[in-house]
Amino acid sequence: MKRITTPLNPEIIQELKAGERVSLSGIIYTARDAAHKRLVEAYLAGEELPINLEDQIIYYVGPCPAKPGRVIGSAGPTTSGRMDPYTPLLIRELGLKGMIGKGSRSQEVIEAIKEKGAVYFLAIGGAGALLAQRIKKAQVVAYEDLGPEAIYQLEVEDFPLIVGIDCYGKNAYLEGKVQYRLHT
Amino acid sequence: MKEIHVSQIANTVERLCIEACTILSEDWWQAMDKAIAQEESPLGREILELLKENARLAASTSEAICQDTGIAVVFLEIGQDVRITGGSLYEAINEGVCRGYTRGYLRKSVVKDPLIRQNTGDNTPAIIHTEIVPGSNLKITVAPKGIGSENTSGLKMLKPADGKEGIIRYVLEVVEQAGPNPCPPIIVGIGLGGNFEKAALLAKKALLRPLGQRHLAPHIAELEEELLQKINATGIGPQGLGGRITALDVHIETYPTHIGGLPVAVNIQCHAARHAEALL
């Protein structure tokens, strides 16, 4: 398994191939529906953003609250497609380089990924208890009022991922499905 | 006439919310073992093993299986010889949901208004379905439902001439459209017949049936088998990354319908088939 660290640089990204397993360590940021809406509205209004996304990774997750003595509650990926209306702007204008989620992406997102050399990672959906163990630090850095939808800065260690869509636009879902399909 | 105090109901709902979100039932483990034995994709098998490991960890640490601990769907079967005392039944249920989600460190995922979208902060209100049945028991089922799978569900008012083929075509269309999004292996709940809202409720109820159990009517059981086989031929596989196991099971519930209609509702359930029951 390939080990990579954040922030992502073009050399790392260009080496990643759809379907490949990687292990990620470093700082990532959480954001889901409401945080995406606010980030994009703030950008369009010309306001300063609460986080710098240049070369960063966003993890689409709204974690469970941390129990006493634990870093974070269950923290698996949410469906990425709901962020599709906002993602091309984040990639093109804000320098976002990586996304972690689950599920399909729109053609517009795939175009932005190819154009800017970004990458879409998959985490195992519904394995939130297991994934939470790889999160070593968690701290709210913006939009605290959104509760589970606040932006957290996470420090992850050996976070297990699969390359979903690589910077060349190759899609792990399509290749897997074709291989096991029994009818057309 | 049996009297049941609302405090007992609130306490039970609190316990069931936590239990449902952290412990999967015996039939789930059996269905997963069967799926692992049948899965041909090495990655698919590995994913299924990981999901079992996740469920084991969740149960042993009382951590949520999935961070989307859902909107709490509560089914009540109220015996007609039961009298609820001490206050409002629905308030007691919401009190139980509030306490369960707060004390269980479960995520609060409910917004008060669909457009204003402010979080209610305690995962209330629950969605409550009430049925009056003979007897003097109160059966409470808590089934937290995540939105990843719920968002991929669908309902279609088919016509009688569409028949069995039309049903199969529509179910496959919903499953194909859902693809990797609802966290396969999925469970497909189908409501057949009734009318618009009855079909949807039947589809939700179909998800509560233990995995591996067939409908009692042979022609419906046969349709469940045929659909399961066709869904698992799509190649979507565990997590949508390709494989033989797209669905763990297909359950159909039916109801008499109008001479001019054939409503079909398809409620997709992610692999975390969460529900917990209690009898008071």
Coordinates of C-alpha atoms in Angstrom, one line a residue:
Chain A
M1 CA 0.0 0.0 0.0
K2 CA 1.3 3.4 -1.0
R3 CA 1.8 5.9 1.9
I4 CA 1.2 9.5 1.3
T5 CA 1.1 12.7 3.4
T6 CA -0.6 16.1 3.2
P7 CA -0.4 18.7 1.8
L8 CA -0.6 17.0 -1.6
N9 CA 1.8 18.0 -4.4
P10 CA 1.6 17.3 -8.1
E11 CA 4.3 14.6 -7.9
I12 CA 2.3 12.6 -5.4
I13 CA -1.0 13.1 -7.2
Q14 CA 0.3 12.1 -10.6
E15 CA 1.5 8.8 -9.2
L16 CA -1.9 7.8 -8.0
K17 CA -4.0 5.4 -10.1
A18 CA -7.7 4.7 -9.8
G19 CA -8.4 1.6 -7.8
E20 CA -5.1 1.8 -6.0
R21 CA -5.0 1.6 -2.2
V22 CA -3.3 4.3 -0.3
S23 CA -2.6 5.2 3.4
L24 CA -2.9 8.9 4.2
S25 CA -1.3 10.7 7.1
G26 CA -1.3 14.4 8.0
I27 CA -3.8 17.3 8.3
I28 CA -7.2 17.2 6.5
Y29 CA -10.4 19.3 6.8
T30 CA -14.0 18.1 7.1
A31 CA -16.8 19.8 5.3
R32 CA -20.2 18.6 4.1
D33 CA -23.4 20.2 2.7
A34 CA -23.9 23.3 4.9
A35 CA -20.1 24.1 5.2
H36 CA -19.7 23.9 1.4
K37 CA -22.6 26.3 0.9
R38 CA -21.1 28.8 3.3
L39 CA -17.6 28.5 1.9
V40 CA -18.8 29.2 -1.7
E41 CA -21.2 32.0 -0.6
A42 CA -18.3 33.6 1.3
Y43 CA -16.0 33.3 -1.7
L44 CA -18.6 34.8 -4.1
A45 CA -19.2 37.7 -1.7
G46 CA -15.5 38.4 -1.7
E47 CA -15.1 37.6 2.0
E48 CA -12.1 36.0 3.6
L49 CA -12.4 32.2 4.1
P50 CA -11.9 30.7 7.5
I51 CA -9.5 28.0 6.1
N52 CA -6.9 28.0 3.3
L53 CA -7.7 25.1 0.9
E54 CA -4.6 25.4 -1.3
D55 CA -3.2 21.9 -1.9
Q56 CA -5.5 20.6 0.9
I57 CA -7.9 17.6 1.3
I58 CA -11.5 17.9 2.3
Y59 CA -13.1 14.8 4.0
Y60 CA -16.9 14.7 3.5
V61 CA -17.9 13.7 7.0
G62 CA -20.1 14.8 9.8
P63 CA -18.7 12.8 12.8
C64 CA -20.6 11.6 15.9
P65 CA -19.7 13.5 19.1
A66 CA -16.6 12.2 20.9
K67 CA -17.1 10.2 24.0
P68 CA -15.1 11.3 27.1
G69 CA -11.5 10.3 26.6
R70 CA -11.8 9.8 22.8
V71 CA -10.7 12.0 19.9
I72 CA -13.8 11.8 17.8
G73 CA -16.9 9.6 17.4
S74 CA -17.8 7.4 14.4
A75 CA -16.4 9.2 11.3
G76 CA -17.0 7.6 8.0
P77 CA -17.6 9.3 4.6
T78 CA -20.9 10.7 3.5
T79 CA -22.2 10.7 -0.1
S80 CA -19.9 13.0 -2.1
G81 CA -22.3 13.7 -4.9
R82 CA -24.2 16.2 -2.8
M83 CA -21.1 18.4 -2.8
D84 CA -20.9 18.3 -6.6
P85 CA -22.5 21.7 -7.2
Y86 CA -19.8 23.4 -5.1
T87 CA -16.7 21.3 -5.8
P88 CA -15.6 22.6 -9.2
L89 CA -15.3 26.1 -7.7
L90 CA -13.3 24.8 -4.7
I91 CA -10.9 23.0 -7.1
R92 CA -10.5 25.8 -9.7
E93 CA -10.6 28.9 -7.5
L94 CA -9.5 27.8 -4.0
G95 CA -6.8 25.3 -4.9
L96 CA -8.4 22.2 -3.4
K97 CA -6.4 19.1 -4.4
G98 CA -8.1 16.2 -2.8
M99 CA -11.4 14.9 -1.6
I100 CA -12.4 11.9 0.5
G101 CA -15.9 10.6 0.3
K102 CA -18.0 7.8 -1.2
G103 CA -20.1 7.5 -4.3
S104 CA -20.3 8.9 -7.8
R105 CA -19.2 12.4 -8.9
S106 CA -20.6 14.5 -11.7
Q107 CA -19.0 15.0 -15.0
E108 CA -18.3 18.7 -14.0
V109 CA -16.3 17.5 -11.0
I110 CA -14.3 15.0 -13.1
E111 CA -13.5 17.8 -15.6
A112 CA -12.2 20.0 -12.8
I113 CA -10.2 17.2 -11.3
K114 CA -8.5 16.6 -14.7
E115 CA -8.0 20.2 -15.4
K116 CA -6.3 21.1 -12.1
G117 CA -4.7 17.7 -11.3
A118 CA -6.7 16.9 -8.2
V119 CA -7.8 13.5 -6.9
Y120 CA -10.9 11.9 -5.4
F121 CA -10.3 9.3 -2.7
L122 CA -12.9 6.7 -1.4
A123 CA -13.2 5.7 2.2
I124 CA -15.3 2.7 3.2
G125 CA -18.9 3.9 3.7
G126 CA -20.4 2.7 7.0
A127 CA -17.1 1.8 8.6
G128 CA -17.2 4.9 10.8
A129 CA -16.1 3.2 14.0
L130 CA -13.1 1.7 12.4
L131 CA -12.0 4.9 10.6
A132 CA -12.4 7.0 13.7
Q133 CA -9.5 5.0 15.2
R134 CA -7.1 6.5 12.6
I135 CA -8.0 10.1 13.6
K136 CA -5.5 11.2 16.1
K137 CA -6.6 14.9 16.7
A138 CA -9.8 16.8 15.9
Q139 CA -10.6 20.4 16.4
V140 CA -13.3 22.7 15.1
V141 CA -11.8 25.5 13.0
A142 CA -14.9 27.1 11.5
Y143 CA -18.7 27.3 11.5
E144 CA -19.1 25.8 15.0
D145 CA -22.8 26.7 15.0
L146 CA -23.3 24.0 12.3
G147 CA -22.8 21.3 14.9
P148 CA -22.0 18.0 13.1
E149 CA -21.5 20.0 9.9
A150 CA -18.8 22.3 11.4
I151 CA -15.4 22.4 9.7
Y152 CA -12.9 20.3 11.7
Q153 CA -9.2 20.1 11.3
L154 CA -8.3 16.4 11.6
E155 CA -4.9 14.8 12.0
V156 CA -5.0 11.3 10.5
E157 CA -2.5 8.5 10.7
D158 CA -2.5 5.7 8.1
F159 CA -6.0 6.5 7.1
P160 CA -7.0 3.8 4.6
L161 CA -8.3 5.0 1.2
I162 CA -8.9 3.8 -2.3
V163 CA -8.2 6.2 -5.3
G164 CA -11.7 6.7 -6.7
I165 CA -11.0 9.1 -9.6
D166 CA -7.4 9.9 -10.4
C167 CA -6.0 13.1 -11.9
Y168 CA -6.4 11.6 -15.4
G169 CA -10.1 11.1 -14.9
K170 CA -10.0 7.3 -14.5
N171 CA -12.8 6.0 -12.4
A172 CA -12.5 3.0 -10.0
Y173 CA -16.3 2.4 -9.8
L174 CA -16.7 2.0 -13.6
E175 CA -13.8 -0.4 -13.9
G176 CA -15.0 -2.6 -11.0
K177 CA -18.6 -2.8 -12.1
V178 CA -17.7 -3.8 -15.7
Q179 CA -15.5 -6.6 -14.5
Y180 CA -18.3 -8.3 -12.5
R181 CA -21.4 -7.4 -14.6
L182 CA -23.3 -10.5 -15.8
H183 CA -25.8 -8.9 -18.2
T184 CA -25.8 -5.8 -20.4
Chain B
M1 CA -56.7 -3.2 30.1
K2 CA -52.9 -2.9 30.7
E3 CA -51.5 0.5 31.8
I4 CA -48.1 1.6 30.5
H5 CA -46.6 4.8 31.9
V6 CA -45.0 7.2 29.4
S7 CA -41.7 7.2 31.4
Q8 CA -41.3 3.5 30.7
I9 CA -41.8 4.2 27.0
A10 CA -39.3 7.1 27.0
N11 CA -36.7 4.9 28.8
T12 CA -37.3 2.0 26.3
V13 CA -36.9 4.3 23.3
E14 CA -33.7 5.8 24.7
R15 CA -32.2 2.3 25.1
L16 CA -33.4 1.1 21.7
C17 CA -31.8 4.2 19.9
I18 CA -28.4 3.4 21.4
E19 CA -28.8 -0.4 20.8
A20 CA -29.8 0.0 17.2
C21 CA -27.0 2.4 16.3
T22 CA -24.3 0.2 17.9
I23 CA -25.3 -3.5 17.6
L24 CA -26.4 -5.3 14.5
S25 CA -28.7 -8.3 14.8
E26 CA -27.8 -12.0 14.4
D27 CA -29.4 -12.3 10.9
W28 CA -27.0 -9.5 9.7
W29 CA -23.9 -11.5 10.7
Q30 CA -25.3 -14.6 9.0
A31 CA -26.1 -12.7 5.8
M32 CA -22.6 -11.2 5.8
D33 CA -20.9 -14.6 6.2
K34 CA -23.0 -15.9 3.3
A35 CA -22.0 -12.9 1.2
I36 CA -18.3 -13.4 1.9
A37 CA -18.6 -17.0 0.8
Q38 CA -20.3 -16.0 -2.4
E39 CA -18.3 -12.9 -3.3
E40 CA -15.8 -13.5 -6.1
S41 CA -14.0 -10.1 -6.0
P42 CA -11.0 -10.2 -3.6
L43 CA -11.5 -6.4 -2.9
G44 CA -15.2 -7.1 -2.3
R45 CA -14.4 -9.8 0.2
E46 CA -12.0 -7.6 1.9
I47 CA -14.6 -4.8 2.2
L48 CA -17.2 -7.2 3.6
E49 CA -14.7 -8.4 6.2
L50 CA -13.9 -4.8 7.1
L51 CA -17.6 -4.1 7.6
K52 CA -17.8 -7.0 10.0
E53 CA -14.7 -5.8 11.8
N54 CA -16.3 -2.3 12.0
A55 CA -19.5 -3.8 13.4
R56 CA -17.6 -5.8 16.0
L57 CA -15.7 -2.7 17.1
A58 CA -18.8 -0.7 17.3
A59 CA -20.6 -3.2 19.5
S60 CA -17.6 -3.7 21.8
T61 CA -16.9 0.0 22.3
S62 CA -20.6 1.2 22.1
E63 CA -19.5 3.5 19.2
A64 CA -21.9 4.1 16.4
I65 CA -21.6 1.7 13.5
C66 CA -21.9 4.6 11.1
Q67 CA -21.7 8.3 11.9
D68 CA -25.0 8.8 10.1
T69 CA -27.1 7.6 13.0
G70 CA -30.1 8.7 10.9
I71 CA -33.4 10.1 11.6
A72 CA -35.1 7.9 14.1
V73 CA -38.0 6.0 12.6
V74 CA -40.2 4.5 15.3
F75 CA -42.9 1.9 14.7
L76 CA -45.5 1.4 17.3
E77 CA -47.9 -1.6 17.5
I78 CA -50.3 -0.6 20.2
G79 CA -52.6 -3.3 21.6
Q80 CA -56.1 -2.1 21.7
D81 CA -56.3 -3.1 25.4
V82 CA -53.4 -0.9 26.3
R83 CA -53.8 2.5 28.1
I84 CA -50.9 5.0 28.0
T85 CA -50.7 6.9 31.2
G86 CA -48.8 9.9 32.6
G87 CA -48.6 12.1 29.5
S88 CA -48.3 12.3 25.8
L89 CA -47.2 9.2 23.9
Y90 CA -45.4 11.1 21.1
E91 CA -43.7 13.4 23.6
A92 CA -42.4 10.4 25.5
I93 CA -41.0 8.9 22.3
N94 CA -39.3 12.2 21.4
E95 CA -37.9 12.4 24.9
G96 CA -36.5 8.9 24.5
V97 CA -34.9 9.9 21.1
C98 CA -33.4 13.1 22.6
R99 CA -31.9 11.1 25.6
G100 CA -30.7 8.2 23.5
Y101 CA -28.9 10.4 20.9
T102 CA -27.5 12.7 23.6
R103 CA -26.3 10.0 26.1
G104 CA -25.2 7.6 23.4
Y105 CA -23.0 10.3 21.7
L106 CA -24.9 9.7 18.5
R107 CA -25.0 12.3 15.7
K108 CA -27.9 14.8 15.6
S109 CA -28.9 14.9 12.0
V110 CA -32.3 16.5 12.0
V111 CA -33.0 20.1 10.7
K112 CA -36.2 21.8 11.8
D113 CA -37.3 23.2 8.5
P114 CA -36.5 21.7 5.1
L115 CA -35.5 25.0 3.7
I116 CA -34.2 27.0 6.7
R117 CA -32.2 23.9 7.8
Q118 CA -31.4 24.7 11.4
N119 CA -30.4 21.6 13.4
T120 CA -32.8 20.8 16.2
G121 CA -29.8 19.7 18.3
D122 CA -31.3 16.5 19.8
N123 CA -32.3 14.5 16.7
T124 CA -36.0 15.1 17.4
P125 CA -38.6 14.8 16.1
A126 CA -38.7 11.1 15.3
I127 CA -40.9 9.8 12.4
I128 CA -43.5 7.8 14.2
H129 CA -45.8 5.2 12.6
T130 CA -48.6 3.9 14.7
E131 CA -50.7 0.8 14.3
I132 CA -53.5 -0.4 16.5
V133 CA -53.5 -4.2 16.9
P134 CA -55.4 -6.7 19.0
G135 CA -54.1 -7.5 22.5
S136 CA -52.5 -5.8 25.4
N137 CA -48.9 -5.3 24.4
L138 CA -47.0 -2.3 23.1
K139 CA -44.3 -3.2 20.6
I140 CA -41.7 -0.5 19.9
T141 CA -39.3 -0.7 17.0
V142 CA -36.6 1.9 16.5
A143 CA -35.0 1.9 13.1
P144 CA -32.6 4.8 12.6
K145 CA -32.3 5.5 8.8
G146 CA -29.3 7.2 7.2
I147 CA -29.8 9.5 4.3
G148 CA -27.2 8.1 2.0
S149 CA -29.4 5.2 1.2
E150 CA -32.7 7.0 1.8
N151 CA -31.8 9.5 -1.0
T152 CA -31.5 6.7 -3.5
S153 CA -35.0 5.3 -2.9
G154 CA -37.9 5.8 -5.3
L155 CA -41.6 5.3 -5.9
K156 CA -43.4 4.7 -9.2
M157 CA -47.1 4.4 -9.9
L158 CA -46.9 1.5 -12.4
K159 CA -50.0 0.4 -14.3
P160 CA -51.5 -3.1 -14.1
A161 CA -50.2 -3.8 -17.7
D162 CA -46.7 -3.2 -16.5
G163 CA -46.9 -6.4 -14.4
K164 CA -44.0 -8.3 -13.0
E165 CA -41.7 -7.2 -15.8
G166 CA -42.4 -3.6 -15.0
I167 CA -41.7 -4.1 -11.3
I168 CA -38.4 -5.8 -12.1
R169 CA -37.4 -3.0 -14.6
Y170 CA -38.2 -0.3 -12.1
V171 CA -36.4 -1.9 -9.1
L172 CA -33.3 -2.5 -11.3
E173 CA -33.4 1.1 -12.5
V174 CA -33.4 2.4 -8.9
V175 CA -30.5 0.1 -7.9
E176 CA -28.5 1.0 -11.0
Q177 CA -29.1 4.7 -10.5
A178 CA -28.0 4.3 -6.8
G179 CA -24.8 2.6 -7.8
P180 CA -22.1 3.0 -5.1
N181 CA -24.0 5.9 -3.2
P182 CA -26.1 3.9 -0.7
C183 CA -23.1 1.9 0.7
P184 CA -23.6 -1.5 -0.8
P185 CA -24.2 -4.3 0.0
I186 CA -27.7 -2.9 0.3
I187 CA -31.0 -4.4 1.4
V188 CA -33.9 -3.6 -0.9
G189 CA -37.2 -3.1 0.7
I190 CA -40.2 -3.1 -1.7
G191 CA -43.7 -2.0 -1.1
L192 CA -46.1 -3.4 -3.7
G193 CA -49.7 -2.4 -4.0
G194 CA -51.9 -0.2 -1.8
N195 CA -51.7 3.4 -3.0
F196 CA -49.0 6.1 -3.1
E197 CA -48.3 6.4 0.7
K198 CA -49.1 2.8 1.6
A199 CA -46.5 1.5 -0.9
A200 CA -43.8 3.7 0.7
L201 CA -44.6 2.6 4.2
L202 CA -44.6 -1.1 3.1
A203 CA -41.2 -0.6 1.6
K204 CA -39.9 0.8 4.8
K205 CA -41.5 -2.0 6.8
A206 CA -40.0 -4.6 4.5
L207 CA -36.6 -3.6 5.7
L208 CA -37.4 -4.8 9.2
R209 CA -37.9 -8.4 8.2
P210 CA -34.9 -10.6 9.2
L211 CA -32.4 -11.2 6.4
G212 CA -32.7 -14.5 4.7
Q213 CA -36.4 -14.8 5.4
R214 CA -38.8 -15.0 2.4
H215 CA -42.3 -13.7 2.0
L216 CA -45.0 -16.3 2.8
A217 CA -46.7 -16.1 -0.5
P218 CA -44.8 -18.3 -3.0
H219 CA -45.2 -16.0 -6.0
I220 CA -43.8 -13.0 -3.9
A221 CA -41.0 -15.2 -2.5
E222 CA -40.1 -16.1 -6.1
L223 CA -40.1 -12.5 -7.1
E224 CA -37.8 -11.7 -4.2
E225 CA -35.3 -14.4 -5.3
E226 CA -35.5 -13.3 -9.0
L227 CA -34.8 -9.6 -8.0
L228 CA -32.0 -10.6 -5.7
Q229 CA -30.3 -12.6 -8.5
K230 CA -30.8 -9.8 -11.0
I231 CA -29.5 -7.1 -8.6
N232 CA -26.4 -9.2 -7.9
A233 CA -25.8 -9.5 -11.6
T234 CA -25.3 -5.8 -12.0
G235 CA -21.7 -6.0 -10.9
I236 CA -22.0 -3.0 -8.6
G237 CA -20.7 -5.1 -5.7
P238 CA -19.5 -4.1 -2.1
Q239 CA -19.1 -0.3 -1.9
G240 CA -19.8 -0.1 -5.6
L241 CA -16.3 -1.2 -6.5
G242 CA -17.3 -4.3 -8.4
G243 CA -18.4 -7.7 -7.3
R244 CA -21.1 -10.3 -7.0
I245 CA -22.8 -9.0 -3.8
T246 CA -24.6 -5.8 -4.5
A247 CA -27.6 -6.7 -2.2
L248 CA -27.7 -8.9 0.9
D249 CA -31.4 -9.4 0.4
V250 CA -34.7 -8.2 -1.2
H251 CA -37.9 -8.1 0.8
I252 CA -41.3 -7.4 -0.6
E253 CA -44.4 -6.5 1.4
T254 CA -47.7 -6.3 -0.4
Y255 CA -51.2 -4.9 0.1
P256 CA -54.4 -5.0 -2.0
T257 CA -54.6 -2.3 -4.5
H258 CA -56.9 -0.5 -6.9
I259 CA -58.1 -2.2 -10.2
G260 CA -56.3 0.5 -12.1
G261 CA -53.0 0.7 -10.2
L262 CA -49.7 -1.1 -9.4
P263 CA -47.8 1.2 -7.1
V264 CA -44.2 0.1 -6.3
A265 CA -41.9 1.8 -3.8
V266 CA -38.3 0.9 -3.4
N267 CA -36.6 1.8 -0.1
I268 CA -32.9 1.2 -0.2
Q269 CA -31.1 0.3 3.0
C270 CA -27.3 0.5 3.4
H271 CA -25.4 -2.5 4.8
A272 CA -25.9 -1.1 8.3
A273 CA -29.4 -2.6 8.7
R274 CA -30.1 -1.0 12.1
H275 CA -33.2 -1.7 14.1
A276 CA -34.0 -2.7 17.6
E277 CA -37.3 -3.9 19.2
A278 CA -38.9 -4.1 22.6
L279 CA -42.2 -5.5 23.8
L280 CA -43.9 -3.7 26.8

